Coordinates of C-alpha atoms (C1' of nucleotides) in Angstrom, one line a residue:
Chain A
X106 CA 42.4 109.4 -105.6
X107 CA 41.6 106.0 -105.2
X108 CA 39.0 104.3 -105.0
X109 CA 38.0 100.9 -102.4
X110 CA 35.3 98.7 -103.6
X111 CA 33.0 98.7 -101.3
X112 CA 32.3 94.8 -99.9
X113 CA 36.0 93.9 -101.0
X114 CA 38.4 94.8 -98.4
X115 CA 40.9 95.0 -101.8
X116 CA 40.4 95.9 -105.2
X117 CA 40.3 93.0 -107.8
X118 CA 40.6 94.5 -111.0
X119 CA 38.0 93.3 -113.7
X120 CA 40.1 92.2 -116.4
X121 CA 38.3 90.1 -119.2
X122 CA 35.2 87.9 -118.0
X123 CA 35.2 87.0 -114.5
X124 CA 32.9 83.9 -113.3
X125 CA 31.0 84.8 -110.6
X126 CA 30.8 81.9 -109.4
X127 CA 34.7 81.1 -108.9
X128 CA 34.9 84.5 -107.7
X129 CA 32.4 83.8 -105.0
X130 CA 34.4 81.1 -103.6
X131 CA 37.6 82.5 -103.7
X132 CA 36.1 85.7 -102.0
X133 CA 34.8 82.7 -99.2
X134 CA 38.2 81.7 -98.5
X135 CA 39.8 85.1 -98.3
X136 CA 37.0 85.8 -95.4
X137 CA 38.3 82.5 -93.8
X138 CA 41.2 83.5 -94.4
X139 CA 41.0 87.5 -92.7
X140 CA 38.6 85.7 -89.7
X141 CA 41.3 83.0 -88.9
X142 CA 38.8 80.3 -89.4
X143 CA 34.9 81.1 -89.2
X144 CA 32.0 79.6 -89.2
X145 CA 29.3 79.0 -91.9
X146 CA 26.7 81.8 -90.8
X147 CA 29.7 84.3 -89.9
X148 CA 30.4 83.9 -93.3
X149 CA 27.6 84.5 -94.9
X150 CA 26.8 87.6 -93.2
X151 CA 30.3 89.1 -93.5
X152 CA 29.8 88.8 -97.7
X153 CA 26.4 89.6 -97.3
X154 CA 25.6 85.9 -99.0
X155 CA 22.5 83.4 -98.0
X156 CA 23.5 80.5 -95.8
X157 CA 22.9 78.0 -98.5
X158 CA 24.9 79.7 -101.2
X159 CA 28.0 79.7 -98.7
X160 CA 27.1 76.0 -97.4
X161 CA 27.3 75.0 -101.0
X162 CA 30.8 76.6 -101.6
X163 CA 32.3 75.4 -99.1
X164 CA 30.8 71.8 -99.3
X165 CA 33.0 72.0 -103.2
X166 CA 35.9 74.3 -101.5
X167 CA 36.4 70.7 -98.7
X168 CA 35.8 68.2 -101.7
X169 CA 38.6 69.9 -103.4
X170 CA 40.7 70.1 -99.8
X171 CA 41.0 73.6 -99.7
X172 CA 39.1 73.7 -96.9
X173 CA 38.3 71.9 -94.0
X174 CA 36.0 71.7 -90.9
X175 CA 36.7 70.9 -87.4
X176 CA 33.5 71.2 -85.1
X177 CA 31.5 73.7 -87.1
X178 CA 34.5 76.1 -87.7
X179 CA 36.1 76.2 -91.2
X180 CA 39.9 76.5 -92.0
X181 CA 42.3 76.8 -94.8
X182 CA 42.9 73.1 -95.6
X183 CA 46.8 72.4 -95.8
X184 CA 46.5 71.9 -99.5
X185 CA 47.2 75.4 -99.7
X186 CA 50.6 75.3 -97.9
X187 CA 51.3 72.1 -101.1
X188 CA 50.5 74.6 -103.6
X189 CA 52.0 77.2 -101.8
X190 CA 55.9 75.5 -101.6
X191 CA 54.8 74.6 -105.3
X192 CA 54.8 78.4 -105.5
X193 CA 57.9 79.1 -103.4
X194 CA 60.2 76.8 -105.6
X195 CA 59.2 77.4 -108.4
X196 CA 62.0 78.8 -110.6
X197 CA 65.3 77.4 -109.5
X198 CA 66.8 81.0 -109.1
X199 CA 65.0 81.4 -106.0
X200 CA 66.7 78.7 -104.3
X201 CA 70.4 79.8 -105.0
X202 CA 69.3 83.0 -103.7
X203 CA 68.2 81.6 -100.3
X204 CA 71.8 79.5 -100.5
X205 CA 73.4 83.3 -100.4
X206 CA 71.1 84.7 -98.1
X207 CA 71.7 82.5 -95.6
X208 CA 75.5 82.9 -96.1
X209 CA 75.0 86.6 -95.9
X210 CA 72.5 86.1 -92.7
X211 CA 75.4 84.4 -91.1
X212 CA 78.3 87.0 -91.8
X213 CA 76.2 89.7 -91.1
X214 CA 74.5 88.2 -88.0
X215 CA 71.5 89.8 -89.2
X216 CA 68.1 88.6 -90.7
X217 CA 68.0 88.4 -94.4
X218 CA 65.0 88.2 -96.2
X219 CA 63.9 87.6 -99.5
X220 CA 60.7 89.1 -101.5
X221 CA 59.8 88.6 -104.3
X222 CA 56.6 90.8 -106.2
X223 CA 53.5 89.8 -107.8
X224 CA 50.5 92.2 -108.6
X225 CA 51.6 95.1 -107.0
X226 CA 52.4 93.6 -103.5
X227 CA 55.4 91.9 -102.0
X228 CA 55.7 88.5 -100.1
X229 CA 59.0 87.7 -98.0
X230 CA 59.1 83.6 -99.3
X231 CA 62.7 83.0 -97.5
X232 CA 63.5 84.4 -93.9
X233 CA 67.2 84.0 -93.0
X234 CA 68.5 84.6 -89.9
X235 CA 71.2 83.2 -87.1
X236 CA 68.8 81.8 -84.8
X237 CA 67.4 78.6 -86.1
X238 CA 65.0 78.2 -83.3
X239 CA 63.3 81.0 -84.2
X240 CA 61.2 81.7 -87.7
X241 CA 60.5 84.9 -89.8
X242 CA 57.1 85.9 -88.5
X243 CA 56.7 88.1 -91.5
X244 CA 57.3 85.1 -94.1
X245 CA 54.1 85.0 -96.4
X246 CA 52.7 88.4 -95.0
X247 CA 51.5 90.9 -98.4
X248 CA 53.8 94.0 -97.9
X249 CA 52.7 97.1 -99.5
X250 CA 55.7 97.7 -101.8
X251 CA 56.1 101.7 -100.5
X252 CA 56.8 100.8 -97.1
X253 CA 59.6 98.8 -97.1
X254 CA 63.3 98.1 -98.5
X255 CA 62.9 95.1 -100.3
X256 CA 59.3 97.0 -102.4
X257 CA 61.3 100.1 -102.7
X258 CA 64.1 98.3 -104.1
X259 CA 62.0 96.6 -106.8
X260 CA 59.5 99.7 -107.5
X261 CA 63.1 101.2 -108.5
X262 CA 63.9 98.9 -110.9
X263 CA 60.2 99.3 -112.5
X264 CA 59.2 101.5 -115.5
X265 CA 57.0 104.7 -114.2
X266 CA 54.1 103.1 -115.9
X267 CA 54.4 100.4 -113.5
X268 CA 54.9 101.8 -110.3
X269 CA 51.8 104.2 -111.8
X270 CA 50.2 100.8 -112.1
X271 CA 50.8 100.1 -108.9
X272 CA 49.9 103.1 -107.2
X273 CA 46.3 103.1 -108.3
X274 CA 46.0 99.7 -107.2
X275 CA 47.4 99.9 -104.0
X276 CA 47.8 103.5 -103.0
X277 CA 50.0 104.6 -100.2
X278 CA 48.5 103.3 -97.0
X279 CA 50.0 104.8 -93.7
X280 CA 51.9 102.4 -91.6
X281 CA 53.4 104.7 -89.0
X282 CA 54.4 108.2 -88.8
X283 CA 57.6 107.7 -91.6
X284 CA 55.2 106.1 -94.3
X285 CA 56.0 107.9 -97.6
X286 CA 52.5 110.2 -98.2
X287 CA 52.4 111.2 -101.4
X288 CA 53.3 109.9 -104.9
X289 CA 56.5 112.8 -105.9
X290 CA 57.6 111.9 -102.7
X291 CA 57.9 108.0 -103.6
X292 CA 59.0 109.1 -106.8
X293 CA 62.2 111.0 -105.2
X294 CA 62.9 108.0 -103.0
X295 CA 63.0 106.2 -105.9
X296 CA 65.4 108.3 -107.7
X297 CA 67.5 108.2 -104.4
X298 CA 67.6 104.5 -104.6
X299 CA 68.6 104.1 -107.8
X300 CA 71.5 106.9 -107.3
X301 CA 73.2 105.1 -104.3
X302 CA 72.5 101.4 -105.3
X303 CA 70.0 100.7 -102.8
X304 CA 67.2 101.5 -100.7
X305 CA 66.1 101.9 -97.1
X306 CA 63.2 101.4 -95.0
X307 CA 63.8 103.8 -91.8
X308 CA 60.9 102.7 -89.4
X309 CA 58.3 103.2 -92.5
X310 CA 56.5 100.0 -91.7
X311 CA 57.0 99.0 -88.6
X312 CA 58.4 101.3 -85.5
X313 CA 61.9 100.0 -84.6
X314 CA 62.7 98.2 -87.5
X315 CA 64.5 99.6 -90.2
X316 CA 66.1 97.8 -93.1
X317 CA 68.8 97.8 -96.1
X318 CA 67.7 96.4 -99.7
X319 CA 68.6 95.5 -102.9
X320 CA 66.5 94.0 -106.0
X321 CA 68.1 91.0 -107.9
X322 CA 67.5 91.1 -111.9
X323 CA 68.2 88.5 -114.4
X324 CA 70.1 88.4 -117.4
X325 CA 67.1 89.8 -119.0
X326 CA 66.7 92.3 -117.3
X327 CA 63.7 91.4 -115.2
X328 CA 63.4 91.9 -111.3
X329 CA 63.7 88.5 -109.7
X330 CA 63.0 89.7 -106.2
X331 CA 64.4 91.6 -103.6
X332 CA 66.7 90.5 -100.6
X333 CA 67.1 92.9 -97.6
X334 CA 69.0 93.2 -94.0
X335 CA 66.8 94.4 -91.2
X336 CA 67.3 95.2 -87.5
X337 CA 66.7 97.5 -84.9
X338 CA 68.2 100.6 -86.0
X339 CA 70.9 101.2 -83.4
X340 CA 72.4 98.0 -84.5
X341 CA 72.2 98.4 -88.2
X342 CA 74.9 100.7 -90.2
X343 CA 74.6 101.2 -93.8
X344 CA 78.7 101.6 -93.6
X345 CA 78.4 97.8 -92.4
X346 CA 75.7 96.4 -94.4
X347 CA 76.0 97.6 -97.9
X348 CA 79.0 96.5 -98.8
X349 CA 78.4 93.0 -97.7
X350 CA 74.8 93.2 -99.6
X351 CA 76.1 94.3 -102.7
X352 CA 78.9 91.5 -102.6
X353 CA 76.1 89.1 -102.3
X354 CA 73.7 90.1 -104.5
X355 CA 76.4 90.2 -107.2
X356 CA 77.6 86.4 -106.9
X357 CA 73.8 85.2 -107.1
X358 CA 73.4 88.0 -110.1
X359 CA 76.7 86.0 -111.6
X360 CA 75.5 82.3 -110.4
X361 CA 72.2 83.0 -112.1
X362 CA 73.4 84.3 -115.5
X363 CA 75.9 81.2 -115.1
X364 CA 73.5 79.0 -114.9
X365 CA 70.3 80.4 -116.9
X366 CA 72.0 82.8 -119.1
X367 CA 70.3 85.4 -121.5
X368 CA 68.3 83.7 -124.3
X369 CA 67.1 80.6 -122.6
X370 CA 63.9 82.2 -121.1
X371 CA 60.9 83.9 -122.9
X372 CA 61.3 87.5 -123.1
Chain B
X159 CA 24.9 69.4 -123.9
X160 CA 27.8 69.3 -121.6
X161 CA 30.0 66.6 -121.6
X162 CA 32.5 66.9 -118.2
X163 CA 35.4 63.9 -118.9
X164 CA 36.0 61.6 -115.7
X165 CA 39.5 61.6 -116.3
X166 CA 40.6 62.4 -113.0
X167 CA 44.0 61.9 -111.3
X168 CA 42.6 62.1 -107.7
X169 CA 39.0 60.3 -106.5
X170 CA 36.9 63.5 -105.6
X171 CA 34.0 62.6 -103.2
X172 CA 30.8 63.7 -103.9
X173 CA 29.7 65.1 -100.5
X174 CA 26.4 67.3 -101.3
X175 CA 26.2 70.0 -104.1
X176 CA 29.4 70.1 -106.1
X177 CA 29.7 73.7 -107.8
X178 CA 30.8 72.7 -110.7
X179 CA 32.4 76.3 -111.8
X180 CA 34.4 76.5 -109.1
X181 CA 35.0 72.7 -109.5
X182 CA 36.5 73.7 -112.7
X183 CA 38.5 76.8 -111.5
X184 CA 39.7 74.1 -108.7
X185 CA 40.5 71.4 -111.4
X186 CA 43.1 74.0 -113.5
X187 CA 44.9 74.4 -110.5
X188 CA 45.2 71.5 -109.6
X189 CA 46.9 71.0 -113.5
X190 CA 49.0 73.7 -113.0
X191 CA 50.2 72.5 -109.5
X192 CA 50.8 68.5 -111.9
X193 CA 52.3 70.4 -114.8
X194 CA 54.2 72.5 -113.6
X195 CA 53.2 75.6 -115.0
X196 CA 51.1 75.0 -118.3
X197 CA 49.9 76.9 -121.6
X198 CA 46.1 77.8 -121.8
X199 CA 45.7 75.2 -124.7
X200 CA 47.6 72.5 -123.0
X201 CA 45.4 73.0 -119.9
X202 CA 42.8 72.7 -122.3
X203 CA 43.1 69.5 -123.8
X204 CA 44.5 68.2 -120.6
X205 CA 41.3 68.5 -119.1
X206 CA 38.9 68.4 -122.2
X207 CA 37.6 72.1 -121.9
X208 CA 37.1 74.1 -124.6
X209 CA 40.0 77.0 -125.0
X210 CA 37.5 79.8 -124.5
X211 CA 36.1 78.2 -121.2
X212 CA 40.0 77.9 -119.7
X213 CA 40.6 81.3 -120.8
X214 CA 37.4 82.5 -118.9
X215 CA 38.7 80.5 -115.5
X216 CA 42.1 81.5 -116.0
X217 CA 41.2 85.7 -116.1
X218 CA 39.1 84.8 -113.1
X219 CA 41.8 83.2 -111.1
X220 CA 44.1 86.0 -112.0
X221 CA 42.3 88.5 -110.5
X222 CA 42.2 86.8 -107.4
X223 CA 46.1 86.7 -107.3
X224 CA 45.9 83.1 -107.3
X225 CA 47.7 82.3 -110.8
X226 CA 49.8 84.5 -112.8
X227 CA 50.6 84.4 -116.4
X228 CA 54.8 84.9 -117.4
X229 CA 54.8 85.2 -121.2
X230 CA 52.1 82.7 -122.2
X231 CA 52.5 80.4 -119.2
X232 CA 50.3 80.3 -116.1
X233 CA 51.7 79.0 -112.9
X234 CA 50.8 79.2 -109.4
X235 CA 50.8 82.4 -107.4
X236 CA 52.5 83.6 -104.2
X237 CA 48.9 83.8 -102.9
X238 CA 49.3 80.0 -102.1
X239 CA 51.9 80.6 -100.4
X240 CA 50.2 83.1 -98.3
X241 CA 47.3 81.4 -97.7
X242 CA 49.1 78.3 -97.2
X243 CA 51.6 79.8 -94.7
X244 CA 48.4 80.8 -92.4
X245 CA 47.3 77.6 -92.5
X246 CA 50.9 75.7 -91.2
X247 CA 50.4 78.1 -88.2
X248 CA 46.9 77.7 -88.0
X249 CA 47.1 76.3 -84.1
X250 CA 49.3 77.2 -82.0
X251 CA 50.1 73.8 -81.1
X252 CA 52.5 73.6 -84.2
X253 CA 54.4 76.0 -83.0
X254 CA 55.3 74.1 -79.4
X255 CA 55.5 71.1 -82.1
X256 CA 58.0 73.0 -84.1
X257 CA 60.5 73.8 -81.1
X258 CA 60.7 71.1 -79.9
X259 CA 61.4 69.0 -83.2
X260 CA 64.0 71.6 -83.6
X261 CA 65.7 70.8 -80.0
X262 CA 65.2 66.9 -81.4
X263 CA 67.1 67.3 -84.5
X264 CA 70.0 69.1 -82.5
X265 CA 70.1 66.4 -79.9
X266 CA 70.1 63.2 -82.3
X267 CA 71.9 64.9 -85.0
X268 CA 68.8 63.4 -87.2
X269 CA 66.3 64.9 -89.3
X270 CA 63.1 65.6 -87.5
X271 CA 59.6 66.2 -89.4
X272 CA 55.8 67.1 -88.0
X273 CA 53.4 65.8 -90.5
X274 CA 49.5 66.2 -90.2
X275 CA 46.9 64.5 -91.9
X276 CA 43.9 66.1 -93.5
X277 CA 41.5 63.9 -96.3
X278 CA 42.9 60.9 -95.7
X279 CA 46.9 61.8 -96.6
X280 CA 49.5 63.1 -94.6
X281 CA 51.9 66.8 -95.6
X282 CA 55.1 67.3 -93.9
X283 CA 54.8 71.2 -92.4
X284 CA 57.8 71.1 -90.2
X285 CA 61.1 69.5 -91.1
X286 CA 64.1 70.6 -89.1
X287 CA 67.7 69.5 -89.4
X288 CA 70.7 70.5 -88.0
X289 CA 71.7 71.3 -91.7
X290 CA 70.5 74.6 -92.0
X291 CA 71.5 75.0 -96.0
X292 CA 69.4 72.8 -96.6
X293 CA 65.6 72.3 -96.9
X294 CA 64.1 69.6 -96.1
X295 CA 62.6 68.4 -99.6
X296 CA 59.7 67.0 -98.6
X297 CA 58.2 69.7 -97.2
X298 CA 54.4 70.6 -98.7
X299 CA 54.6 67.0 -100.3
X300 CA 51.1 64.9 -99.9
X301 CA 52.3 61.5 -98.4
X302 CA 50.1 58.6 -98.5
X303 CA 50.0 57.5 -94.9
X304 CA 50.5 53.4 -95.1
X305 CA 53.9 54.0 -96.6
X306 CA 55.5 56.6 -93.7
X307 CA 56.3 56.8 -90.5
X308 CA 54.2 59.5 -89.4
X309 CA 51.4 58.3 -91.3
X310 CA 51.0 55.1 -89.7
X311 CA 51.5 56.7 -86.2
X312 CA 48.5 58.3 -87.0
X313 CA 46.6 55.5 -88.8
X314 CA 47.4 53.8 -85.4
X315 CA 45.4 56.2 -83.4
X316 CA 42.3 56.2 -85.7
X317 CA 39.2 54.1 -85.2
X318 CA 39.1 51.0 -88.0
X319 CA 36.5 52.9 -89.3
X320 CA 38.3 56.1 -90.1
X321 CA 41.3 54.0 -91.9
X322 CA 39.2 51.9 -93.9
X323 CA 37.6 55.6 -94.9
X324 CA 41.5 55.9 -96.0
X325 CA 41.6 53.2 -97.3
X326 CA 38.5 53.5 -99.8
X327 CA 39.7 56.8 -100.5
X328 CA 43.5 56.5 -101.3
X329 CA 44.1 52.5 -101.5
X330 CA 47.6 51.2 -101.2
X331 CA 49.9 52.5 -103.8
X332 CA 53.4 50.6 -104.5
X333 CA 56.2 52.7 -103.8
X334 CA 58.8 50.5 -103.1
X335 CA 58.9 47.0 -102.6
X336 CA 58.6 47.2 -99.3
X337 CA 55.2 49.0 -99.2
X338 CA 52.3 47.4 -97.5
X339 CA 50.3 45.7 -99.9
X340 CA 46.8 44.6 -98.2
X341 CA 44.7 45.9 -95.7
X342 CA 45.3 43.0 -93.6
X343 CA 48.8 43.7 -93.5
X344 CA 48.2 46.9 -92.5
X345 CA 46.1 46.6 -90.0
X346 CA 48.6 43.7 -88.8
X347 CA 51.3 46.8 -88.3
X348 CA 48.8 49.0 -87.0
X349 CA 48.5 46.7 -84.1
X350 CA 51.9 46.2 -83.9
X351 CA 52.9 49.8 -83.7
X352 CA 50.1 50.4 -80.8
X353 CA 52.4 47.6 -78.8
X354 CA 55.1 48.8 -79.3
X355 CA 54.3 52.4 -79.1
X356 CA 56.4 53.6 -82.1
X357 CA 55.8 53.1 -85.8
X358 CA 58.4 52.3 -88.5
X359 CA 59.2 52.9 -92.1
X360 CA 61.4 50.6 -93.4
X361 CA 62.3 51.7 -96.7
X362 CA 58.5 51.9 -97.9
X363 CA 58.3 54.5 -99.3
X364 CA 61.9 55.4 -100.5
X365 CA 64.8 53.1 -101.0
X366 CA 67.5 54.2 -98.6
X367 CA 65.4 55.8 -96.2
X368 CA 63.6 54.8 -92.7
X369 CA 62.1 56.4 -90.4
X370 CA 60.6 55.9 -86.8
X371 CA 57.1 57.8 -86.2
X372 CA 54.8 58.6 -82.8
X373 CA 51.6 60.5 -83.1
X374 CA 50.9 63.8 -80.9
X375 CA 47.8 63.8 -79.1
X376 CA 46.1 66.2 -77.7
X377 CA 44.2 66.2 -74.2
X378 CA 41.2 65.6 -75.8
X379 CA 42.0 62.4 -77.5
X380 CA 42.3 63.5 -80.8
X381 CA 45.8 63.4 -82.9
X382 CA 47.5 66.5 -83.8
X383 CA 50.0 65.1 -85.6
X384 CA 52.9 63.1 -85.9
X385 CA 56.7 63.6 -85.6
X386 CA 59.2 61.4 -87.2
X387 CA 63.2 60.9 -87.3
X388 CA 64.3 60.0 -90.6
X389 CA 67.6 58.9 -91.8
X390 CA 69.7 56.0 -93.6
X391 CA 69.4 52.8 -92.2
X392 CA 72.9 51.9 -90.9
X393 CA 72.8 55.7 -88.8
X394 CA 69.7 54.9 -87.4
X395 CA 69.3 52.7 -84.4
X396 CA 66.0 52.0 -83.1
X397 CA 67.5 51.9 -79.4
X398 CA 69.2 55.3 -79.7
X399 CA 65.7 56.7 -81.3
X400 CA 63.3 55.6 -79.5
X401 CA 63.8 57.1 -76.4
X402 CA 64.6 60.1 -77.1
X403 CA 61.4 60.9 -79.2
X404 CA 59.3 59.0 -76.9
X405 CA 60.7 62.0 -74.3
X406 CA 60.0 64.8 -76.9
X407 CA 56.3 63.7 -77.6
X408 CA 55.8 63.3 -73.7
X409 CA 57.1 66.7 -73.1
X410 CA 54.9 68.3 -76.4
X411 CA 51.9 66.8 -74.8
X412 CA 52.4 67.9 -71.5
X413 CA 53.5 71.5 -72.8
X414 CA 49.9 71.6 -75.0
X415 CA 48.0 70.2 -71.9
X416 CA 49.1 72.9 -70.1
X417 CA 48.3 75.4 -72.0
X418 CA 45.5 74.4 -74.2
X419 CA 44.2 72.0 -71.6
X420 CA 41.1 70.0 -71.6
X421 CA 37.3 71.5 -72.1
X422 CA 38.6 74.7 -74.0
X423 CA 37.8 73.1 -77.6
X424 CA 34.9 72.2 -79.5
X425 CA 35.4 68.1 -79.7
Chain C
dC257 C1' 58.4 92.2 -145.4
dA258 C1' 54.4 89.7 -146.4
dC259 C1' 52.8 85.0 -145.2
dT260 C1' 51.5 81.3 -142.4
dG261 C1' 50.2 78.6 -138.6
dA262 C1' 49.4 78.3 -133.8
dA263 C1' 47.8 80.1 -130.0
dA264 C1' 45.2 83.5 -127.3
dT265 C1' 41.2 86.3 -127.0
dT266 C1' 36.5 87.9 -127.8
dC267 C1' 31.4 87.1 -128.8
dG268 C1' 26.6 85.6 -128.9
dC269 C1' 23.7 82.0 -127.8
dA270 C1' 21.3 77.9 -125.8
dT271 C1' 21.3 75.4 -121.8
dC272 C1' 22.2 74.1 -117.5
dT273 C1' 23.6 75.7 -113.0
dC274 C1' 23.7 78.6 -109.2
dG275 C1' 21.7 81.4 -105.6
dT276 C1' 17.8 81.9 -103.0
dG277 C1' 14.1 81.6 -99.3
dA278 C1' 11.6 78.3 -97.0
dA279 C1' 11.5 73.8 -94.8
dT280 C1' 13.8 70.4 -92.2
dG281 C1' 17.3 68.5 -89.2
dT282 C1' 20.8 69.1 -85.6
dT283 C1' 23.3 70.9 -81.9
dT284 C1' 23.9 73.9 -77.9
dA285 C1' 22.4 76.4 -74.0
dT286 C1' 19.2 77.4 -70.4
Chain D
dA138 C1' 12.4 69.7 -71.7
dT139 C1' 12.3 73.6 -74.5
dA140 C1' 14.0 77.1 -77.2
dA141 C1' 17.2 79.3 -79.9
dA142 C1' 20.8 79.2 -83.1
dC143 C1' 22.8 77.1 -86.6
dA144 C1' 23.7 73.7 -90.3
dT145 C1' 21.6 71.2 -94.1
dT146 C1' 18.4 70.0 -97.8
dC147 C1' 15.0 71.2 -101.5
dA148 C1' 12.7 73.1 -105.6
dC149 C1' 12.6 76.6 -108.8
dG150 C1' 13.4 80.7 -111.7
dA151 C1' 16.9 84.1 -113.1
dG152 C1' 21.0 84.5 -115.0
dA153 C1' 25.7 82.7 -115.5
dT154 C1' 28.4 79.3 -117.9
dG155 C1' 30.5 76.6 -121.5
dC156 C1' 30.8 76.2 -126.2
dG157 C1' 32.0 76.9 -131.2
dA158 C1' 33.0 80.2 -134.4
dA159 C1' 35.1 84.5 -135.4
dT160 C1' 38.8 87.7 -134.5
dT161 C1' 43.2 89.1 -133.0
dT162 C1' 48.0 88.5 -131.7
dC163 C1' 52.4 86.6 -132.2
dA164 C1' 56.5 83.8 -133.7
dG165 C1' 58.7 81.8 -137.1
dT166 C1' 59.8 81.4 -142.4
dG167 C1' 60.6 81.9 -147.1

DNA sequence: CACTGAAATTCGCATCTCGTGAATGTTTAT
DNA sequence: ATAAACATTCACGAGATGCGAATTTCAGTG
C-alpha cells in the first residue's frame, strides 16, 4: 500500500536533516508552480501558511530571481528555464543522442523523444519530430515511469530493488483503462521487454497514442535515458519501427563508448 | 557568531526580509549552476560554509528533486528543467512569438531569437533556425542587455528610470571592444534606436556576430519581448532585414491584440 | 591486507532566525 | 466615499540553523 502525505501532493522522502525553512520555500514554488502563477494569499491558504511567512519567502524567492511578480500574481522567474538548459546539457552524451534522434525522427517520419530518469520519474528533455513548426507539448512533463515506453524501457534495465524503490515512491497511478494495475503485472512486462529488446506503451498513458522504446546504457553499464517512437497506433508498426530504433540506438551506444569509453567516469 | 562572507558573484538586492536559509540553499545552486557540478567540500569553501551546514542544504535540496548527487558530485536536477520549461510557456503570447520567429528564420534564411527580460538582464527562450541539427547555443544564457540586440530594443522602450535601475544593478561590462562603455553612450543609442525603430548589435557582444533587434509590445504598452536576427556581418544587410522583421513584429502585435486585447490584464 | 588521508556524514549545543498574529498600508470594487 | 480584500511591516518567543568535533566511509598505497 502506499501511502500520500497528506498536505504534499507527492511524497518527499526524509532522508538525513531537512531545513525547514528551504523546504518551505521550495514547497512555495511547487504551488506556484501546480496554480500556474498565484497570488500571495492563494498561497498561503493552499499550504496552510500565514500571509507573512509566505510574503517573506517569496520576497527572498524574487531577490534570488526565481520568482517574479507581475500585478500581484507571482510566476516562475525565467531563471529556472537557465538552470534548467544547465540541466538539459549537462553531460555531452545527451547531445549526440538528440543528433540521432532527430536523424531517426526524420527517416521514420515519426516523433522521437528522449527521457531521461531521475528519482523515480521520467522527463522527455529532447522532442524530435518532422514538423519544425510545431513543439513536443510533453517536453519537461514528470512521466510516471509505468505508463509509458520510454519508463518501461529504463525500469527494465533496473535492479528489482530499484524498480521496488520506485514503486513505493510512486505507485501505479491509473492513466486510462490499459494502465498496468498491479506490481507482478509490471514485473511480467518487464520480463517481456527485456526478452524482445524493447518495450511498448499501447494507449497506457494517453488514449490514442501508443509508442516503441528503447533505453540507452553506457559503457558502464548505467541507463543514460530512454529514446522512443510514438504515434497514433494505426500508423505505427513494430515490423517498421524497431528495426530502425535498434539501428539507432546502437550507433549512439557505439559513438558514446567512442567517445567516453569505460574507465573515464566514476563508477 | 555567524560570520556570512560577501563574496558574491551577482549584486543581490536587499528588498525586505531576506531568509537567509533559503538564501543559502539558493546560494549552492547558484555554485552548482557556476561550477558545473561540484563536490560538497568544494561548495564548501567556495562559499565559506562549514561542510556540515552544505551537507544539511544539500539533503534538503535533494529531496525536493532539485539537485542530485552522481558518485560524490551534486549537479543540477531535471526539476529545473521542468520548472523552467513552465515558465518559457508561461503566456501564451510566446507561443504566437514562437511561430512566427520560426516562419522568419525560413523566410531570411537567418537565425531568429525571442529574448525577455526579467531583473534587469535579458534570456534567449526562443531561437529558431532553419538548421534544425542544431541548437541554438545561446539559449537559457543571461544576456546583459546594453550589449545585444534584443536587449537594447527593450532598454529603448523603458522609462530612463527603469534603465538606470539596470544600470545600478548590472553596470556596463566589457565584452568586446565594441561594447558600450558609459551611460551616456547608451542612452545616445537608445535614442537612436527609437528613430530609427530598430536596434543594432555590432559585434558588442561577440566578435563576428551582429544582430538587428525590435521590441514586442503588447496593447497595453508594456514590452513582451524582443526578437532579433543574428548572423555574420557580410550575410547580413540592414536593408534586406529590416523590413522583413519590422512585418513580423507588426503582424505578432496585431495577432496578440486580437486575442489578448486591451483591458483583459492587470496593468 | 592493513594503513592513511581525504572526504562525507552524524551529533549536540548555543545562538540567531523564522513564523506568527496583530497593526498598518494599499489597492479594488461597489 | 466607503468598505472589503489583500499586501506589507513589526516585535517577539519558540525552535531551527550553523557550527565544530566526532564518527564513518572510501580510495589509494606500501
Amino acid at each position: 500500500m502506499f501511502i500520500y502525505l497528506p498536505r504534499e501532493r507527492w511524497p518527499v522522502p526524509e532522508h538525513g536533516r531537512e531545513l525547514t525553512t528551504t523546504a518551505t520555500s521550495l514547497r512555495i514554488v511547487d504551488a506556484i508552480d501546480r496554480l500556474e502563477g498565484a497570488r500571495m494569499s492563494e498561497i498561503a491558504t493552499e499550504l496552510g501558511l500565514a500571509n507573512s511567512t509566505v510574503h517573506a519567502h517569496l520576497t527572498t524567492l524574487r531577490n534570488h530571481e526565481l520568482v517574479v511578480k507581475e500585478g500581484n500574481e507571482f510566476h516562475l522567474g525565467i531563471k529556472f528555464f537557465h538552470l534548467g538548459e544547465q540541466a538539459r546539457h549537462r553531460k555531452p552524451e545527451y547531445e549526440i543522442v538528440r543528433r540521432h534522434a532527430h536523424e531517426l525522427s526524420n527517416r521514420l517520419n515519426e516523433e522521437v523523444a528522449f527521457a531521461i530518469t531521475e528519482h523515480g520519474r521520467s522527463v522527455i528533455i529532447f522532442d524530435e519530430n518532422n514538423d519544425p513548426a510545431k513543439e513536443g507539448f510533453q517536453v519537461g512533463r514528470y512521466f510516471h515511469m509505468h505508463n509509458s515506453a520510454s519508463g518501461k524501457a529504463m525500469l527494465a534495465e533496473f535492479s528489482r530493488d530499484r524498480v521496488e524503490g520506485v514503486l513505493d515512491r510512486w505507485g501505479l497511478p491509473r492513466e486510462t483503462e490499459n494502465t498496468i494495475q498491479s506490481a507482478e503485472e509490471l514485473y511480467d512486462e518487464l520480463e517481456r521487454t527485456r526478452e524482445r529488446g524493447y518495450s511498448l506503451n499501447q494507449q497506457e498513458a494517453l488514449e490514442g497514442l501508443m509508442a516503441v522504446g528503447m533505453a540507452i546504457t553506457t559503457p558502464d553499464g548505467s541507463v543514460l535515458g530512454s529514446l522512443d517512437v510514438s504515434g497514433p497506433p494505426y500508423r505505427l508498426s513494430e515490423e517498421q519501427i524497431v528495426p530502425e530504433l535498434r539501428e539507432a540506438v546502437t550507433q549512439i551506444e557505439r559513438e558514446i563508448a567512442s567517445r567516453y569509453g569505460p574507465g573515464d567516469r566514476d563508477q
